[in-house]
Short mmCIF file of C-alpha atoms in Angstrom, two decimals:
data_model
loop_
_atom_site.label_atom_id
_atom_site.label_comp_id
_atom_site.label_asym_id
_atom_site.label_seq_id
_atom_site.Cartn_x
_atom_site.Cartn_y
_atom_site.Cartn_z
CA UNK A 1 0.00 0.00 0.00
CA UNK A 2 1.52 3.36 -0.80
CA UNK A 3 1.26 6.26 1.45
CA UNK A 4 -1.78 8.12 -0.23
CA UNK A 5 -3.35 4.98 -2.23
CA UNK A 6 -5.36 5.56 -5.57
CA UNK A 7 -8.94 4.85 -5.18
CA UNK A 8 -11.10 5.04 -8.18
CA UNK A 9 -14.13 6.53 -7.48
CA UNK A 10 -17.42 5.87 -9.58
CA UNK A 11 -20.27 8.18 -9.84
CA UNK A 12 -23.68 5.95 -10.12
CA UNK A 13 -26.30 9.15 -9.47
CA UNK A 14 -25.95 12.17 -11.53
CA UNK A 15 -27.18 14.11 -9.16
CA UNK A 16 -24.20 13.90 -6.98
CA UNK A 17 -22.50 16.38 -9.63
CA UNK A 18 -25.27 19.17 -8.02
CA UNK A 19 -25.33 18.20 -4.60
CA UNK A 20 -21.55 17.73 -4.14
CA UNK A 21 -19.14 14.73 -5.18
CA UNK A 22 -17.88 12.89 -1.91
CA UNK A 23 -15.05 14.78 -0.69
CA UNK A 24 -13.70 15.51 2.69
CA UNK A 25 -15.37 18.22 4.29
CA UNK A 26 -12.04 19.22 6.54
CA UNK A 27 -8.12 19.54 5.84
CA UNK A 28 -8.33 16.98 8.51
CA UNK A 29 -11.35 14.64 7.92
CA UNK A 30 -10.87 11.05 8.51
CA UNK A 31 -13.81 10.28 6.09
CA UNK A 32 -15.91 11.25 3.20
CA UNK A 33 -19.43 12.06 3.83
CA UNK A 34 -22.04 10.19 1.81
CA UNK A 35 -25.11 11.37 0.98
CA UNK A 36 -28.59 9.93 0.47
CA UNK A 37 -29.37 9.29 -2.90
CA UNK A 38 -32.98 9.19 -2.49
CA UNK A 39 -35.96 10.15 -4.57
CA UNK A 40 -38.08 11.31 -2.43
CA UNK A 41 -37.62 12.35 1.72
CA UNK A 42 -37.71 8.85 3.76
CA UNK A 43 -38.75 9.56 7.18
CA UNK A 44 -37.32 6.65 9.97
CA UNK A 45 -39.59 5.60 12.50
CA UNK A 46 -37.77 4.71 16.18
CA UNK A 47 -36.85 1.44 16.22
CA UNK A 48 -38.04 0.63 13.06
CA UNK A 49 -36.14 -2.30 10.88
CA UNK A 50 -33.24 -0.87 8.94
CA UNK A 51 -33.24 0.46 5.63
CA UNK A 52 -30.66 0.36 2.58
CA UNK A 53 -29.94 3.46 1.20
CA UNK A 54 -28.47 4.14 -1.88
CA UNK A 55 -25.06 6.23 -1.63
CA UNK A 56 -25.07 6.73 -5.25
CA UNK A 57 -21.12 5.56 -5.82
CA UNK A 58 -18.46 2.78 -6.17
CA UNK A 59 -15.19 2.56 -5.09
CA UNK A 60 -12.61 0.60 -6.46
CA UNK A 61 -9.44 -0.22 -3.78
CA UNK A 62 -8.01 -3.28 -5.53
CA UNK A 63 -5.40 -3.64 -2.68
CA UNK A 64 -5.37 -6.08 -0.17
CA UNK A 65 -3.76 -3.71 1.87
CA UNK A 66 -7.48 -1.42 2.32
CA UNK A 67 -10.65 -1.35 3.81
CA UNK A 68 -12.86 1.20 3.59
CA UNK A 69 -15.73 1.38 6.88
CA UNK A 70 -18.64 3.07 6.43
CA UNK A 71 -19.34 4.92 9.41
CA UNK A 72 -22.21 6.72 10.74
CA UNK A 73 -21.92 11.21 11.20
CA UNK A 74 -21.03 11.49 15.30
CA UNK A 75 -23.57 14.60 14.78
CA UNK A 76 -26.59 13.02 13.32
CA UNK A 77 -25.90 9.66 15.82
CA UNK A 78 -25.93 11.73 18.97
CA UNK A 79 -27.90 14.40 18.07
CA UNK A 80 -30.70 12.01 15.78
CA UNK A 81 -30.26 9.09 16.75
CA UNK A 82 -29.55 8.23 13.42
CA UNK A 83 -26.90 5.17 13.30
CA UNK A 84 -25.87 2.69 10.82
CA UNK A 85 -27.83 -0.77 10.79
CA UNK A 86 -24.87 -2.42 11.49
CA UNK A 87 -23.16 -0.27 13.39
CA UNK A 88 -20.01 -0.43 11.15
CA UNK A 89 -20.14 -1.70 7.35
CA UNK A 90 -16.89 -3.09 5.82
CA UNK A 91 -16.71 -2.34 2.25
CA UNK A 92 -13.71 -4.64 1.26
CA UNK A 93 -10.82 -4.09 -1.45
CA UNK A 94 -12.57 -6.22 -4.01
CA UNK A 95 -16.12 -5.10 -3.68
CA UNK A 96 -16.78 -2.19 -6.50
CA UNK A 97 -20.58 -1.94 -6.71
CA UNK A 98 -22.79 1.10 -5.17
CA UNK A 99 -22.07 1.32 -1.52
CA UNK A 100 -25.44 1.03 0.59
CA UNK A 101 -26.35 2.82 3.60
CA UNK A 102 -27.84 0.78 6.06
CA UNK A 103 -29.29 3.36 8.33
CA UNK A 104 -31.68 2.72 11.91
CA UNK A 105 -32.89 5.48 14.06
CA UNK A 106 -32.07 4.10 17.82
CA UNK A 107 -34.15 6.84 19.43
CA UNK A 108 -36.83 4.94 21.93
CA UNK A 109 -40.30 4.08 20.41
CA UNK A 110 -42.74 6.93 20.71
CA UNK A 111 -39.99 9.60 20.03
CA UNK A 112 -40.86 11.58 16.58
CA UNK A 113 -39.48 10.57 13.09
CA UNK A 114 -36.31 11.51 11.47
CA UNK A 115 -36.43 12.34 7.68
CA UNK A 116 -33.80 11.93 5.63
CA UNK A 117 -34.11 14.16 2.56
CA UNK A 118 -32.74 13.05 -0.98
CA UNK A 119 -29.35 14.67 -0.95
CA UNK A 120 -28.66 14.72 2.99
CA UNK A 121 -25.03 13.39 4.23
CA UNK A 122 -25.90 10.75 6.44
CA UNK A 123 -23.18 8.59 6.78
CA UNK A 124 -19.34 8.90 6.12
CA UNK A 125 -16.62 6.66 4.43
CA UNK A 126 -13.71 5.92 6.20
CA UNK A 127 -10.17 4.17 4.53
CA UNK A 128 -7.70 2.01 6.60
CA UNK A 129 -5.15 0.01 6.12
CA UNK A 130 -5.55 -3.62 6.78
CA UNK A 131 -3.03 -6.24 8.17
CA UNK A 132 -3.33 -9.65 6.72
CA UNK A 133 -1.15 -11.67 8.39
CA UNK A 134 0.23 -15.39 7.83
CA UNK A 135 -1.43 -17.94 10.20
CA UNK A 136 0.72 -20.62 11.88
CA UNK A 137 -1.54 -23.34 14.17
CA UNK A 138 0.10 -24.02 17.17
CA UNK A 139 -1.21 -26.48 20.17
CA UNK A 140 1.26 -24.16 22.35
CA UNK A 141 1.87 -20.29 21.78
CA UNK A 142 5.48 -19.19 21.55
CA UNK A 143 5.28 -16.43 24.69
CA UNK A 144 3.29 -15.58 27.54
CA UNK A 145 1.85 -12.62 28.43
CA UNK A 146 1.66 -10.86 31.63
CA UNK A 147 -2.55 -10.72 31.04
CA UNK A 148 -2.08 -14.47 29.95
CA UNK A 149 -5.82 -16.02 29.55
CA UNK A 150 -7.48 -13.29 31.52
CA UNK A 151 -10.48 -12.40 29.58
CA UNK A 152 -13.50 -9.80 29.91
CA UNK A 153 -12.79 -7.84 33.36
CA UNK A 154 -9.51 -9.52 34.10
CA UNK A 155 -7.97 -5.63 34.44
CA UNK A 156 -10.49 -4.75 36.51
CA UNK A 157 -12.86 -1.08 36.59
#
């Protein structure tokens, strides 16, 4: 993987040319916001089953060495309650059809609907560099550690 990998990026919905192609909204942004690439304004009922929404591109990473994680906007998840279905989606280096948005609203049932409006950033696209390591199957590992088998709580509060 090089230091600022080539991603090709494909446009699927025109309309991304008027609303903005993804880009990163900071000199520091970690991802590219995605938007919804709706038809018409989709309101989310609390609690409701997730729904796929349409991001209107495709990346292409074709390095083993990526991953891109689509992740949801900190503002809209704390201040919405809007999330991601699956809390994280993995969009791996050989996948190169539209990205989907799986998006929930966690906010208890009874609290009001949040519409998403064709065009709204709702989610963002994060890239990372992946390890793949070699794997060697041992009946005995090579080292201990000082945390050894300790598992969930072993470190305490």
């Amino acid at each position: 993987m090089t230091l600022t990998p080539r991603i090709e990026l494909k446009i699927l919905d025109p309309r991304l040319h008027d609303w903005g192609l993804p880009r990163y909204q900071t000199a520091m942004s970690a991802g590219i916001d995605l938007h919804a690439c709706i038809d018409a304004p989709l309101a989310l009922q609390p609690q409701a089953p997730a729904v796929l929404i349409p991001s209107g591109i495709a990346v292409l990473m074709n390095d083993p060495h990526l991953v891109a994680f689509l992740l949801a906007r900190s503002g809209l998840g704390h201040k919405k309650g809007l999330v991601l279905g699956q809390a994280v989606g993995t969009i791996d280096a050989d996948y190169a059809d539209q990205i989907f948005i799986s998006a929930w609203l966690r906010t208890p049932p009874g609290s009001g609907t949040f519409t998403i409006n064709p065009g709204d950033r709702i989610a963002q696209l994060v890239f990372l560099p992946i390890a793949r390591p070699e794997f060697a199957v041992v009946d005995t590992f090579s080292a201990q550690t000082e945390r050894g088998l300790g598992g969930f709580g072993s470190t305490g509060v």
